[in-house]
Short mmCIF file of C-alpha atoms and ligand atoms in Angstrom, two decimals:
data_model
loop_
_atom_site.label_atom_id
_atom_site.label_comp_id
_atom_site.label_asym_id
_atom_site.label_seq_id
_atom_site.Cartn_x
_atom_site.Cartn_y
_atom_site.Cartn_z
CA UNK A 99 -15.85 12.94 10.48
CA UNK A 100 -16.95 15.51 7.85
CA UNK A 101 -17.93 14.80 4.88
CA UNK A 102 -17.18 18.05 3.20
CA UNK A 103 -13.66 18.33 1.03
CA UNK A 104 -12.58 20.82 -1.19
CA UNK A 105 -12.04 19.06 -4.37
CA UNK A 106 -9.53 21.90 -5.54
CA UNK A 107 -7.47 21.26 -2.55
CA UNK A 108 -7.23 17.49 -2.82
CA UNK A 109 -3.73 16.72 -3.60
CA UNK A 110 -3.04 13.13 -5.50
CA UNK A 111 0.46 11.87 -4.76
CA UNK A 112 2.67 8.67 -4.14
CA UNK A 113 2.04 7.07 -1.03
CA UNK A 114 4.96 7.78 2.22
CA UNK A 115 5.88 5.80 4.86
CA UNK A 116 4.09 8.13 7.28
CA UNK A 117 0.56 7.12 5.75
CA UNK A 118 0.92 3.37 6.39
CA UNK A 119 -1.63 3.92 9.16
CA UNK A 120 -3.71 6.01 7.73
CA UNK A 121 -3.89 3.81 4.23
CA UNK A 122 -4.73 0.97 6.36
CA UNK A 123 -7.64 2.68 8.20
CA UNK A 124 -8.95 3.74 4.86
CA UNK A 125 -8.50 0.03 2.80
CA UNK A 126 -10.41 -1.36 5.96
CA UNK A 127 -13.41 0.76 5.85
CA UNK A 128 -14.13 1.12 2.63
CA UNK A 129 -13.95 -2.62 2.11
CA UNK A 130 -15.64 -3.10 5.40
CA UNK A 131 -13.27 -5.42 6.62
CA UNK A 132 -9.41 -6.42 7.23
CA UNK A 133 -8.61 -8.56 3.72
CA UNK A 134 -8.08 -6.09 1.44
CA UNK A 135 -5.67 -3.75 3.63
CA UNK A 136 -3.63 -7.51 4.41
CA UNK A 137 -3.57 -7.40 0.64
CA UNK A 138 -1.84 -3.86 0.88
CA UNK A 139 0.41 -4.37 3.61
CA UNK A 140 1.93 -7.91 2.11
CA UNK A 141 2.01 -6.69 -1.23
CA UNK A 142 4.12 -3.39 0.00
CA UNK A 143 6.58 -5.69 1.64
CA UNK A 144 7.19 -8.77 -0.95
CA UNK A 145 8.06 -5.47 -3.51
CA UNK A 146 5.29 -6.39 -5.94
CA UNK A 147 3.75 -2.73 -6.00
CA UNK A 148 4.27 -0.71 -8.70
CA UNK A 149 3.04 2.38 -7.55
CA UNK A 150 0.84 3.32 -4.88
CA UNK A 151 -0.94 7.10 -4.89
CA UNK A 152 -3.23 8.38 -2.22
CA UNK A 153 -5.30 11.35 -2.65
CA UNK A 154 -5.05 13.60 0.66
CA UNK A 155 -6.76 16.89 1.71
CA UNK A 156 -4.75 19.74 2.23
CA UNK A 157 -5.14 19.37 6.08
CA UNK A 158 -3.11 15.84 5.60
CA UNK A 159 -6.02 13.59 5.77
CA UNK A 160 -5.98 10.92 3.76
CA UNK A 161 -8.97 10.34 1.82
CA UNK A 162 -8.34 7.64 -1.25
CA UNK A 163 -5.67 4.78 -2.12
CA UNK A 164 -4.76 3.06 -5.15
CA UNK A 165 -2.53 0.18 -5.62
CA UNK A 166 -0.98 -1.41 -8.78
CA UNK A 167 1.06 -4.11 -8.60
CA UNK A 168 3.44 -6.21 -10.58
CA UNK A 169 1.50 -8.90 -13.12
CA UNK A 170 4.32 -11.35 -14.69
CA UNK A 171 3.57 -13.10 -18.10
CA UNK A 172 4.11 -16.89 -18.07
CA UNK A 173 3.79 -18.17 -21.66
CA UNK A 174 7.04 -18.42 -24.11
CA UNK A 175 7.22 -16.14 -27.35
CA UNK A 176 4.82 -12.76 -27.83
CA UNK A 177 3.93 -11.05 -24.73
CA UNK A 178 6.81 -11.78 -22.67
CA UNK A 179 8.18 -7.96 -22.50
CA UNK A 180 5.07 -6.77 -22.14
CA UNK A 181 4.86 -4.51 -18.66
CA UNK A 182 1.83 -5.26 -16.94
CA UNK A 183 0.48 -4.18 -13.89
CA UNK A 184 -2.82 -4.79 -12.13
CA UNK A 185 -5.41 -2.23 -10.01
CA UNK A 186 -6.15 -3.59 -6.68
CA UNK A 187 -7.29 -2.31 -4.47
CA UNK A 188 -9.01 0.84 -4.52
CA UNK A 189 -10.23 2.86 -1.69
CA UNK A 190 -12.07 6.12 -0.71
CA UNK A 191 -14.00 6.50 2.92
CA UNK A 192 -17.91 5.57 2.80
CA UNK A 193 -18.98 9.12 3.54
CA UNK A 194 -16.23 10.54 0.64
CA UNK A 195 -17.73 8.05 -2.05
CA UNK A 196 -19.45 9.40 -4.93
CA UNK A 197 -17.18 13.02 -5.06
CA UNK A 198 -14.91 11.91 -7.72
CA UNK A 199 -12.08 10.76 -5.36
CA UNK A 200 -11.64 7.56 -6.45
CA UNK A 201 -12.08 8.82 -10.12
CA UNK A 202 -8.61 11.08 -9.54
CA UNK A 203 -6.96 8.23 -7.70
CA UNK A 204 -7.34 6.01 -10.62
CA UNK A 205 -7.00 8.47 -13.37
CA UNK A 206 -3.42 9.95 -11.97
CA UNK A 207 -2.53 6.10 -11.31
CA UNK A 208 -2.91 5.64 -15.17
CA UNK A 209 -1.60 8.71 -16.44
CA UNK A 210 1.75 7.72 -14.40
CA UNK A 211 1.64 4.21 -15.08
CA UNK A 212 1.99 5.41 -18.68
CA UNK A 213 4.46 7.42 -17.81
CA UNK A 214 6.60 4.64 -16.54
CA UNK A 215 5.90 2.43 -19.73
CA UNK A 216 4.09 0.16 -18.41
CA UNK A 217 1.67 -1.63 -21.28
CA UNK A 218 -1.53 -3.15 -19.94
CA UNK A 219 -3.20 -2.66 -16.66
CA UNK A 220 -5.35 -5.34 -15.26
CA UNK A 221 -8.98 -4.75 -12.80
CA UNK A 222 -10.73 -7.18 -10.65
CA UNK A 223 -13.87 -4.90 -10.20
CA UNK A 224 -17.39 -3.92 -11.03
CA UNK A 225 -18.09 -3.36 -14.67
CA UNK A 226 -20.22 -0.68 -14.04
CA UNK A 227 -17.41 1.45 -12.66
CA UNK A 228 -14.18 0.74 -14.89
CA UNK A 229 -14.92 0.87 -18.12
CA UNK A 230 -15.33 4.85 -17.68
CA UNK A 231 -11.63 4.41 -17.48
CA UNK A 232 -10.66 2.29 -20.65
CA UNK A 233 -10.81 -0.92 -18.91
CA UNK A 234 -12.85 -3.57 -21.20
CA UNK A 235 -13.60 -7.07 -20.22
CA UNK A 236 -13.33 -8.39 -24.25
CA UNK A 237 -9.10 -7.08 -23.88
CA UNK A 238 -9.23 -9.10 -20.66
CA UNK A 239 -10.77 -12.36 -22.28
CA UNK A 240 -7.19 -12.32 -23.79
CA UNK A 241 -5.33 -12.27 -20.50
CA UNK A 242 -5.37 -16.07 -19.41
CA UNK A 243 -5.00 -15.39 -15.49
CA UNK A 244 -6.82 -17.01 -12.24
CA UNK A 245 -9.79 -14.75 -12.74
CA UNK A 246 -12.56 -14.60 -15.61
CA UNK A 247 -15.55 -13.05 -16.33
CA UNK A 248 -16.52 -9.73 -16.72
CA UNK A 249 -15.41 -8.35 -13.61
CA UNK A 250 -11.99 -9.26 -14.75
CA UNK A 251 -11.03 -6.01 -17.09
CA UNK A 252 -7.70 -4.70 -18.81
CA UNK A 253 -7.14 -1.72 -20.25
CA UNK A 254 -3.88 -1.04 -22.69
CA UNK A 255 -2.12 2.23 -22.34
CA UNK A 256 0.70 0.95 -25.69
CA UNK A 257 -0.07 0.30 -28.94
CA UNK A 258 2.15 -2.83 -28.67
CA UNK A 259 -0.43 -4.41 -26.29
CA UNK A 260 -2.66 -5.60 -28.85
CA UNK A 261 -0.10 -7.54 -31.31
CA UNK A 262 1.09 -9.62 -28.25
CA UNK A 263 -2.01 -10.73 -26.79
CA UNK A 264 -3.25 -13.56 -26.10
CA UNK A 265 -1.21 -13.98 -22.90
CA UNK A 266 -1.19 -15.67 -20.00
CA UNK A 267 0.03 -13.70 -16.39
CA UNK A 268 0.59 -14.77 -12.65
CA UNK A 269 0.05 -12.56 -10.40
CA UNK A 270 1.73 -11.24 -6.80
CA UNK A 271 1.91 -14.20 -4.34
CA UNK A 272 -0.19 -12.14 -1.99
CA UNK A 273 -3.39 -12.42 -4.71
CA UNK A 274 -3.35 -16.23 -4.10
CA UNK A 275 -5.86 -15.81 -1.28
CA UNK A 276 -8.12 -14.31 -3.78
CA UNK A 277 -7.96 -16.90 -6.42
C1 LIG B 233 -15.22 1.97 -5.84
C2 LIG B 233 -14.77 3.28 -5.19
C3 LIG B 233 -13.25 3.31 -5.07
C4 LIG B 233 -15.22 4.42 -6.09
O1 LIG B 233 -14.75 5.65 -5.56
P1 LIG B 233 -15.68 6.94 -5.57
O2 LIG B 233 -14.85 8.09 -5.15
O3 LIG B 233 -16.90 6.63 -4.76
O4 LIG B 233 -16.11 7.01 -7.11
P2 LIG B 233 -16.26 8.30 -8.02
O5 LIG B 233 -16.86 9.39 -7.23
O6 LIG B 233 -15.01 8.56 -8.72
O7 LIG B 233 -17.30 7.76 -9.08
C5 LIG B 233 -18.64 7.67 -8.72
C6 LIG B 233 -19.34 6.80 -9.71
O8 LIG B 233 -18.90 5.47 -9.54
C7 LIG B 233 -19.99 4.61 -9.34
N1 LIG B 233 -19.59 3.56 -8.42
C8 LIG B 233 -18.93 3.69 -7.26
N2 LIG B 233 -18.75 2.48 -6.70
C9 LIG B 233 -19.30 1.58 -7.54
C10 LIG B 233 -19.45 0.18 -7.51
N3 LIG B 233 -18.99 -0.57 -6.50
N4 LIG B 233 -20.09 -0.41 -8.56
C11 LIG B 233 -20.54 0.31 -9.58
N5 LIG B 233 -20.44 1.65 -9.66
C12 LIG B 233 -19.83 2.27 -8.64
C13 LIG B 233 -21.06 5.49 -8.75
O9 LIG B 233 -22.33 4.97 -8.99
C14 LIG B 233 -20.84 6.79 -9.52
O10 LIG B 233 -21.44 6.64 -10.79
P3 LIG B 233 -21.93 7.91 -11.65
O11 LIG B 233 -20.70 8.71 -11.95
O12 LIG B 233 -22.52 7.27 -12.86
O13 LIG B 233 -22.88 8.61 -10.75
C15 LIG B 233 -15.41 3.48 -3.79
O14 LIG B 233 -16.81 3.43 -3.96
C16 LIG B 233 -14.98 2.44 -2.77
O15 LIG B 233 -14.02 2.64 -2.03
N6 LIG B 233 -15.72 1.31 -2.70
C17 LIG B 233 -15.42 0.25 -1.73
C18 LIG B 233 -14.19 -0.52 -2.18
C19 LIG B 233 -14.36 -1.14 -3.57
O16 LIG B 233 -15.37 -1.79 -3.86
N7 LIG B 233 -13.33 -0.96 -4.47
C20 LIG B 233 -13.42 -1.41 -5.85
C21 LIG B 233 -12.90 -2.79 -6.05
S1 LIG B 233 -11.12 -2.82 -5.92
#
């Protein structure tokens, strides 16, 4: 496979029942194994996704995925209208890395998850890479959820995150194999 794109041409848009395939290919080699596609493919069909973009060449080749999926909050009181979603995973083939793709994925999966209203947007993922994109593992600290640490990032896209944290979230059934 090339390695060659033309950044100009890469279009970003909501995922199609056509790509299932393709996504699937994708998930499984950039993660280097089956998991996180499973993760995909069971999160798809329980509903929990929110939205799911790929970024495709204008030959139809699908080059990166994002998925966000529904977070609920648990506790009683502040917080419990809050719309929160959470980023995982994210893909883009080994010999595509490092070109940005995965950059636009994540970038147009923000801009729209704004658009939708959605409040707070939760990472499970290296801190070297996220915070570039708001995410910030002191917001996180006050998201009580099955993950800590500082590979566990949120970034709030409302000002009416802020006055309703701390909170505490389950996420998708599908994550519990991750826990
Ligand atoms: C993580 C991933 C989606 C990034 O996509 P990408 O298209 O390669 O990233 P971009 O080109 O937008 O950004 C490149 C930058 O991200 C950094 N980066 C990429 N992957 C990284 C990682 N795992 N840890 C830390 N930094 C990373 C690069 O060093 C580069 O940094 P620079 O801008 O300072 O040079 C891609 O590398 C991938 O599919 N990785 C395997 C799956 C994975 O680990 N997903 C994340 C957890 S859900």
């Amino acid at each position: 496979m090339s390695d060659h794109f033309e950044p100009e041409k890469l279009i970003v848009r909501a995922v199609e029942p056509a790509d299932e395939l393709g996504v699937r290919e994708l998930v499984t080699a950039a993660f280097d194994q089956s998991t996180e596609a499973g993760l995909v493919h069971k999160l798809r069909h329980c509903g929990a996704l929110v939205l799911e973009l790929v970024a495709v060449t204008d030959r139809g080749r699908i080059l990166g995925h994002v998925a966000f999926s529904r977070v609920t909050p648990t506790n009683i009181g502040a917080g419990q209208e809050l719309k929160i979603s959470c980023l995982a995973p994210v893909s883009v083939w080994p010999e595509f890395q490092r070109q940005g793709i995965g950059s636009r994925v994540i970038r147009a999966g923000l801009d729209q998850l704004k658009d939708l209203g959605e409040d707070l947007v939760l990472v499970l993922g290296p801190p070297a890479y996220f915070p570039r994109f708001g995410f910030d593992p002191a917001l996180a600290r006050k998201v009580r959820a099955p993950y800590a640490g500082d590979a566990f990032q949120a970034v709030a896209l409302t000002d009416a995150v802020e006055a309703d944290l701390p909170i505490e979230v389950a996420f998708a059934t599908p994550f519990q194999e991750f826990e």
